[in-house]
JSON list of C-alpha atoms in Angstrom, two decimals:
[
{"chain": "A", "resi": 474, "resn": "UNK", "atom": "CA", "xyz": [128.21, 201.07, 122.87]},
{"chain": "A", "resi": 475, "resn": "UNK", "atom": "CA", "xyz": [124.52, 201.05, 123.53]},
{"chain": "A", "resi": 476, "resn": "UNK", "atom": "CA", "xyz": [122.07, 203.13, 121.64]},
{"chain": "A", "resi": 477, "resn": "UNK", "atom": "CA", "xyz": [119.00, 205.41, 122.60]},
{"chain": "A", "resi": 478, "resn": "UNK", "atom": "CA", "xyz": [116.08, 203.18, 121.30]},
{"chain": "A", "resi": 479, "resn": "UNK", "atom": "CA", "xyz": [113.82, 201.04, 123.43]},
{"chain": "A", "resi": 480, "resn": "UNK", "atom": "CA", "xyz": [114.71, 197.40, 122.97]},
{"chain": "A", "resi": 481, "resn": "UNK", "atom": "CA", "xyz": [111.41, 196.14, 123.93]},
{"chain": "A", "resi": 482, "resn": "UNK", "atom": "CA", "xyz": [109.37, 198.65, 122.25]},
{"chain": "A", "resi": 483, "resn": "UNK", "atom": "CA", "xyz": [111.27, 197.22, 118.71]},
{"chain": "A", "resi": 484, "resn": "UNK", "atom": "CA", "xyz": [110.89, 193.38, 120.26]},
{"chain": "A", "resi": 485, "resn": "UNK", "atom": "CA", "xyz": [107.35, 193.87, 120.40]},
{"chain": "A", "resi": 486, "resn": "UNK", "atom": "CA", "xyz": [106.84, 195.56, 116.95]},
{"chain": "A", "resi": 487, "resn": "UNK", "atom": "CA", "xyz": [108.84, 192.15, 115.90]},
{"chain": "A", "resi": 488, "resn": "UNK", "atom": "CA", "xyz": [106.25, 190.26, 117.23]},
{"chain": "A", "resi": 489, "resn": "UNK", "atom": "CA", "xyz": [103.39, 191.98, 116.36]},
{"chain": "A", "resi": 490, "resn": "UNK", "atom": "CA", "xyz": [104.73, 191.37, 112.66]},
{"chain": "A", "resi": 491, "resn": "UNK", "atom": "CA", "xyz": [105.67, 187.67, 113.05]},
{"chain": "A", "resi": 492, "resn": "UNK", "atom": "CA", "xyz": [101.72, 187.72, 114.42]},
{"chain": "A", "resi": 493, "resn": "UNK", "atom": "CA", "xyz": [100.08, 189.20, 111.71]},
{"chain": "A", "resi": 494, "resn": "UNK", "atom": "CA", "xyz": [102.20, 187.36, 108.95]},
{"chain": "A", "resi": 495, "resn": "UNK", "atom": "CA", "xyz": [101.35, 184.20, 110.33]},
{"chain": "A", "resi": 496, "resn": "UNK", "atom": "CA", "xyz": [97.55, 184.67, 110.30]},
{"chain": "A", "resi": 497, "resn": "UNK", "atom": "CA", "xyz": [97.59, 186.37, 107.04]},
{"chain": "A", "resi": 498, "resn": "UNK", "atom": "CA", "xyz": [99.86, 182.78, 105.78]},
{"chain": "A", "resi": 499, "resn": "UNK", "atom": "CA", "xyz": [96.91, 180.97, 107.67]},
{"chain": "A", "resi": 500, "resn": "UNK", "atom": "CA", "xyz": [94.21, 182.64, 105.88]},
{"chain": "A", "resi": 501, "resn": "UNK", "atom": "CA", "xyz": [95.57, 182.05, 102.74]},
{"chain": "A", "resi": 502, "resn": "UNK", "atom": "CA", "xyz": [96.14, 178.13, 103.51]},
{"chain": "A", "resi": 503, "resn": "UNK", "atom": "CA", "xyz": [92.48, 177.97, 104.79]},
{"chain": "A", "resi": 504, "resn": "UNK", "atom": "CA", "xyz": [91.15, 179.68, 101.88]},
{"chain": "A", "resi": 505, "resn": "UNK", "atom": "CA", "xyz": [89.03, 177.65, 99.51]},
{"chain": "A", "resi": 506, "resn": "UNK", "atom": "CA", "xyz": [90.90, 176.58, 96.51]},
{"chain": "A", "resi": 507, "resn": "UNK", "atom": "CA", "xyz": [89.63, 176.51, 92.86]},
{"chain": "A", "resi": 508, "resn": "UNK", "atom": "CA", "xyz": [89.54, 172.36, 91.83]},
{"chain": "A", "resi": 509, "resn": "UNK", "atom": "CA", "xyz": [91.24, 171.23, 88.60]},
{"chain": "A", "resi": 510, "resn": "UNK", "atom": "CA", "xyz": [89.10, 170.11, 85.56]},
{"chain": "A", "resi": 511, "resn": "UNK", "atom": "CA", "xyz": [89.82, 166.87, 85.57]},
{"chain": "A", "resi": 512, "resn": "UNK", "atom": "CA", "xyz": [88.93, 166.50, 89.43]},
{"chain": "A", "resi": 513, "resn": "UNK", "atom": "CA", "xyz": [85.83, 168.22, 88.38]},
{"chain": "A", "resi": 514, "resn": "UNK", "atom": "CA", "xyz": [85.31, 165.93, 85.24]},
{"chain": "A", "resi": 515, "resn": "UNK", "atom": "CA", "xyz": [86.19, 162.72, 87.59]},
{"chain": "A", "resi": 516, "resn": "UNK", "atom": "CA", "xyz": [83.77, 163.71, 90.28]},
{"chain": "A", "resi": 517, "resn": "UNK", "atom": "CA", "xyz": [81.24, 163.88, 88.03]},
{"chain": "A", "resi": 518, "resn": "UNK", "atom": "CA", "xyz": [81.59, 160.60, 86.42]},
{"chain": "A", "resi": 519, "resn": "UNK", "atom": "CA", "xyz": [81.83, 158.98, 89.55]},
{"chain": "A", "resi": 520, "resn": "UNK", "atom": "CA", "xyz": [78.24, 160.65, 90.30]},
{"chain": "A", "resi": 521, "resn": "UNK", "atom": "CA", "xyz": [77.23, 158.86, 87.25]},
{"chain": "A", "resi": 522, "resn": "UNK", "atom": "CA", "xyz": [77.96, 155.72, 88.79]},
{"chain": "A", "resi": 523, "resn": "UNK", "atom": "CA", "xyz": [76.84, 155.64, 92.11]},
{"chain": "A", "resi": 524, "resn": "UNK", "atom": "CA", "xyz": [73.65, 153.45, 91.60]},
{"chain": "A", "resi": 525, "resn": "UNK", "atom": "CA", "xyz": [75.76, 151.15, 89.26]},
{"chain": "A", "resi": 526, "resn": "UNK", "atom": "CA", "xyz": [75.45, 147.36, 90.71]},
{"chain": "A", "resi": 527, "resn": "UNK", "atom": "CA", "xyz": [79.41, 146.61, 90.26]},
{"chain": "A", "resi": 528, "resn": "UNK", "atom": "CA", "xyz": [80.13, 149.65, 92.45]},
{"chain": "A", "resi": 529, "resn": "UNK", "atom": "CA", "xyz": [80.19, 150.15, 96.48]},
{"chain": "A", "resi": 530, "resn": "UNK", "atom": "CA", "xyz": [78.70, 153.33, 96.50]},
{"chain": "A", "resi": 531, "resn": "UNK", "atom": "CA", "xyz": [80.06, 154.27, 100.47]},
{"chain": "A", "resi": 532, "resn": "UNK", "atom": "CA", "xyz": [83.56, 153.95, 98.55]},
{"chain": "A", "resi": 533, "resn": "UNK", "atom": "CA", "xyz": [82.57, 155.81, 95.78]},
{"chain": "A", "resi": 534, "resn": "UNK", "atom": "CA", "xyz": [81.09, 158.38, 98.12]},
{"chain": "A", "resi": 535, "resn": "UNK", "atom": "CA", "xyz": [84.74, 158.72, 100.12]},
{"chain": "A", "resi": 536, "resn": "UNK", "atom": "CA", "xyz": [86.82, 159.12, 96.43]},
{"chain": "A", "resi": 537, "resn": "UNK", "atom": "CA", "xyz": [84.20, 161.51, 95.13]},
{"chain": "A", "resi": 538, "resn": "UNK", "atom": "CA", "xyz": [84.71, 163.25, 98.51]},
{"chain": "A", "resi": 539, "resn": "UNK", "atom": "CA", "xyz": [88.86, 162.94, 98.45]},
{"chain": "A", "resi": 540, "resn": "UNK", "atom": "CA", "xyz": [88.98, 164.07, 95.09]},
{"chain": "A", "resi": 541, "resn": "UNK", "atom": "CA", "xyz": [87.06, 167.04, 95.66]},
{"chain": "A", "resi": 542, "resn": "UNK", "atom": "CA", "xyz": [89.70, 168.32, 97.77]},
{"chain": "A", "resi": 543, "resn": "UNK", "atom": "CA", "xyz": [92.56, 170.25, 96.60]},
{"chain": "A", "resi": 544, "resn": "UNK", "atom": "CA", "xyz": [95.43, 168.40, 95.35]},
{"chain": "A", "resi": 545, "resn": "UNK", "atom": "CA", "xyz": [99.00, 168.31, 94.28]},
{"chain": "A", "resi": 546, "resn": "UNK", "atom": "CA", "xyz": [100.33, 168.48, 90.39]},
{"chain": "A", "resi": 547, "resn": "UNK", "atom": "CA", "xyz": [101.82, 165.16, 90.90]},
{"chain": "A", "resi": 548, "resn": "UNK", "atom": "CA", "xyz": [98.39, 163.38, 92.19]},
{"chain": "A", "resi": 549, "resn": "UNK", "atom": "CA", "xyz": [96.46, 165.86, 89.35]},
{"chain": "A", "resi": 550, "resn": "UNK", "atom": "CA", "xyz": [98.72, 164.32, 86.86]},
{"chain": "A", "resi": 551, "resn": "UNK", "atom": "CA", "xyz": [97.78, 160.75, 87.96]},
{"chain": "A", "resi": 552, "resn": "UNK", "atom": "CA", "xyz": [94.53, 161.85, 88.04]},
{"chain": "A", "resi": 553, "resn": "UNK", "atom": "CA", "xyz": [94.12, 162.59, 84.26]},
{"chain": "A", "resi": 554, "resn": "UNK", "atom": "CA", "xyz": [96.09, 159.99, 83.19]},
{"chain": "A", "resi": 555, "resn": "UNK", "atom": "CA", "xyz": [93.51, 157.44, 85.14]},
{"chain": "A", "resi": 556, "resn": "UNK", "atom": "CA", "xyz": [90.71, 159.50, 83.58]},
{"chain": "A", "resi": 557, "resn": "UNK", "atom": "CA", "xyz": [92.21, 159.45, 80.03]},
{"chain": "A", "resi": 558, "resn": "UNK", "atom": "CA", "xyz": [92.65, 155.60, 80.43]},
{"chain": "A", "resi": 559, "resn": "UNK", "atom": "CA", "xyz": [88.79, 155.30, 81.49]},
{"chain": "A", "resi": 560, "resn": "UNK", "atom": "CA", "xyz": [87.54, 157.33, 78.78]},
{"chain": "A", "resi": 561, "resn": "UNK", "atom": "CA", "xyz": [89.63, 155.18, 76.42]},
{"chain": "A", "resi": 562, "resn": "UNK", "atom": "CA", "xyz": [88.77, 151.61, 77.90]},
{"chain": "A", "resi": 563, "resn": "UNK", "atom": "CA", "xyz": [85.40, 152.32, 79.98]},
{"chain": "A", "resi": 564, "resn": "UNK", "atom": "CA", "xyz": [86.82, 150.11, 82.55]},
{"chain": "A", "resi": 565, "resn": "UNK", "atom": "CA", "xyz": [85.27, 151.39, 85.78]},
{"chain": "A", "resi": 566, "resn": "UNK", "atom": "CA", "xyz": [86.93, 148.92, 88.12]},
{"chain": "A", "resi": 567, "resn": "UNK", "atom": "CA", "xyz": [90.16, 149.85, 87.11]},
{"chain": "A", "resi": 568, "resn": "UNK", "atom": "CA", "xyz": [89.61, 153.56, 87.45]},
{"chain": "A", "resi": 569, "resn": "UNK", "atom": "CA", "xyz": [88.43, 153.04, 91.12]},
{"chain": "A", "resi": 570, "resn": "UNK", "atom": "CA", "xyz": [91.36, 151.08, 91.65]},
{"chain": "A", "resi": 571, "resn": "UNK", "atom": "CA", "xyz": [93.88, 153.92, 90.04]},
{"chain": "A", "resi": 572, "resn": "UNK", "atom": "CA", "xyz": [91.39, 156.38, 92.32]},
{"chain": "A", "resi": 573, "resn": "UNK", "atom": "CA", "xyz": [91.76, 154.04, 95.48]},
{"chain": "A", "resi": 574, "resn": "UNK", "atom": "CA", "xyz": [95.47, 153.59, 95.12]},
{"chain": "A", "resi": 575, "resn": "UNK", "atom": "CA", "xyz": [96.31, 157.54, 95.06]},
{"chain": "A", "resi": 576, "resn": "UNK", "atom": "CA", "xyz": [96.78, 159.25, 98.32]},
{"chain": "A", "resi": 577, "resn": "UNK", "atom": "CA", "xyz": [94.06, 160.97, 99.09]},
{"chain": "A", "resi": 578, "resn": "UNK", "atom": "CA", "xyz": [93.23, 163.11, 101.54]},
{"chain": "A", "resi": 579, "resn": "UNK", "atom": "CA", "xyz": [91.64, 162.20, 105.13]},
{"chain": "A", "resi": 580, "resn": "UNK", "atom": "CA", "xyz": [88.12, 162.16, 104.36]},
{"chain": "A", "resi": 581, "resn": "UNK", "atom": "CA", "xyz": [87.38, 161.45, 107.42]},
{"chain": "A", "resi": 582, "resn": "UNK", "atom": "CA", "xyz": [87.99, 165.23, 108.84]},
{"chain": "A", "resi": 583, "resn": "UNK", "atom": "CA", "xyz": [85.08, 167.32, 108.03]},
{"chain": "A", "resi": 584, "resn": "UNK", "atom": "CA", "xyz": [87.16, 169.70, 106.02]},
{"chain": "A", "resi": 585, "resn": "UNK", "atom": "CA", "xyz": [89.72, 167.75, 104.49]},
{"chain": "A", "resi": 586, "resn": "UNK", "atom": "CA", "xyz": [92.54, 169.32, 106.25]},
{"chain": "A", "resi": 587, "resn": "UNK", "atom": "CA", "xyz": [94.61, 168.79, 109.67]},
{"chain": "A", "resi": 588, "resn": "UNK", "atom": "CA", "xyz": [93.16, 171.21, 112.09]},
{"chain": "A", "resi": 589, "resn": "UNK", "atom": "CA", "xyz": [95.85, 174.43, 111.90]},
{"chain": "A", "resi": 590, "resn": "UNK", "atom": "CA", "xyz": [97.29, 175.79, 115.49]},
{"chain": "A", "resi": 591, "resn": "UNK", "atom": "CA", "xyz": [97.34, 179.41, 115.68]},
{"chain": "A", "resi": 592, "resn": "UNK", "atom": "CA", "xyz": [100.70, 181.17, 116.69]},
{"chain": "A", "resi": 593, "resn": "UNK", "atom": "CA", "xyz": [99.89, 182.93, 120.09]},
{"chain": "A", "resi": 594, "resn": "UNK", "atom": "CA", "xyz": [102.18, 185.68, 121.43]},
{"chain": "A", "resi": 595, "resn": "UNK", "atom": "CA", "xyz": [103.49, 182.98, 124.41]},
{"chain": "A", "resi": 596, "resn": "UNK", "atom": "CA", "xyz": [104.99, 180.94, 121.67]},
{"chain": "A", "resi": 597, "resn": "UNK", "atom": "CA", "xyz": [107.40, 182.81, 120.52]},
{"chain": "A", "resi": 598, "resn": "UNK", "atom": "CA", "xyz": [110.30, 183.40, 122.79]},
{"chain": "A", "resi": 599, "resn": "UNK", "atom": "CA", "xyz": [113.35, 185.91, 122.66]},
{"chain": "A", "resi": 600, "resn": "UNK", "atom": "CA", "xyz": [116.42, 184.09, 122.04]},
{"chain": "A", "resi": 601, "resn": "UNK", "atom": "CA", "xyz": [119.19, 186.15, 121.50]},
{"chain": "A", "resi": 602, "resn": "UNK", "atom": "CA", "xyz": [119.10, 190.03, 120.84]},
{"chain": "A", "resi": 603, "resn": "UNK", "atom": "CA", "xyz": [121.83, 192.24, 119.96]},
{"chain": "A", "resi": 604, "resn": "UNK", "atom": "CA", "xyz": [121.57, 195.31, 118.22]},
{"chain": "A", "resi": 605, "resn": "UNK", "atom": "CA", "xyz": [124.04, 197.97, 116.43]},
{"chain": "A", "resi": 606, "resn": "UNK", "atom": "CA", "xyz": [122.86, 201.54, 116.33]},
{"chain": "A", "resi": 607, "resn": "UNK", "atom": "CA", "xyz": [124.45, 204.17, 114.57]}
]
């Protein structure tokens, strides 16, 4: 039984809804995130050692840039552990080695995030459509 609705009008509403939700999700992902206090503390610590003779200044700048990006909880846990170990031992090379071993965000890009592609209407295709109307 075919209903008395305009299928293409419903389809347009669905497409508009998908596109608006995609834009909302993208805005949420691109919004600046707050940094964990451990990240801020480690960045401050590294800034204090920028002119230390045993430290490669360029590497420290890259590490600061990397830890200044939002991190996953598992990486935050490793960062906190490395910071606590540094506070206990004051071993700067060990701290830098621990940071170096962490999977940092790609610091070569300007934002630290991969460029996200905007979903366009042309990307959406109706694969199958069937409806029941009562």
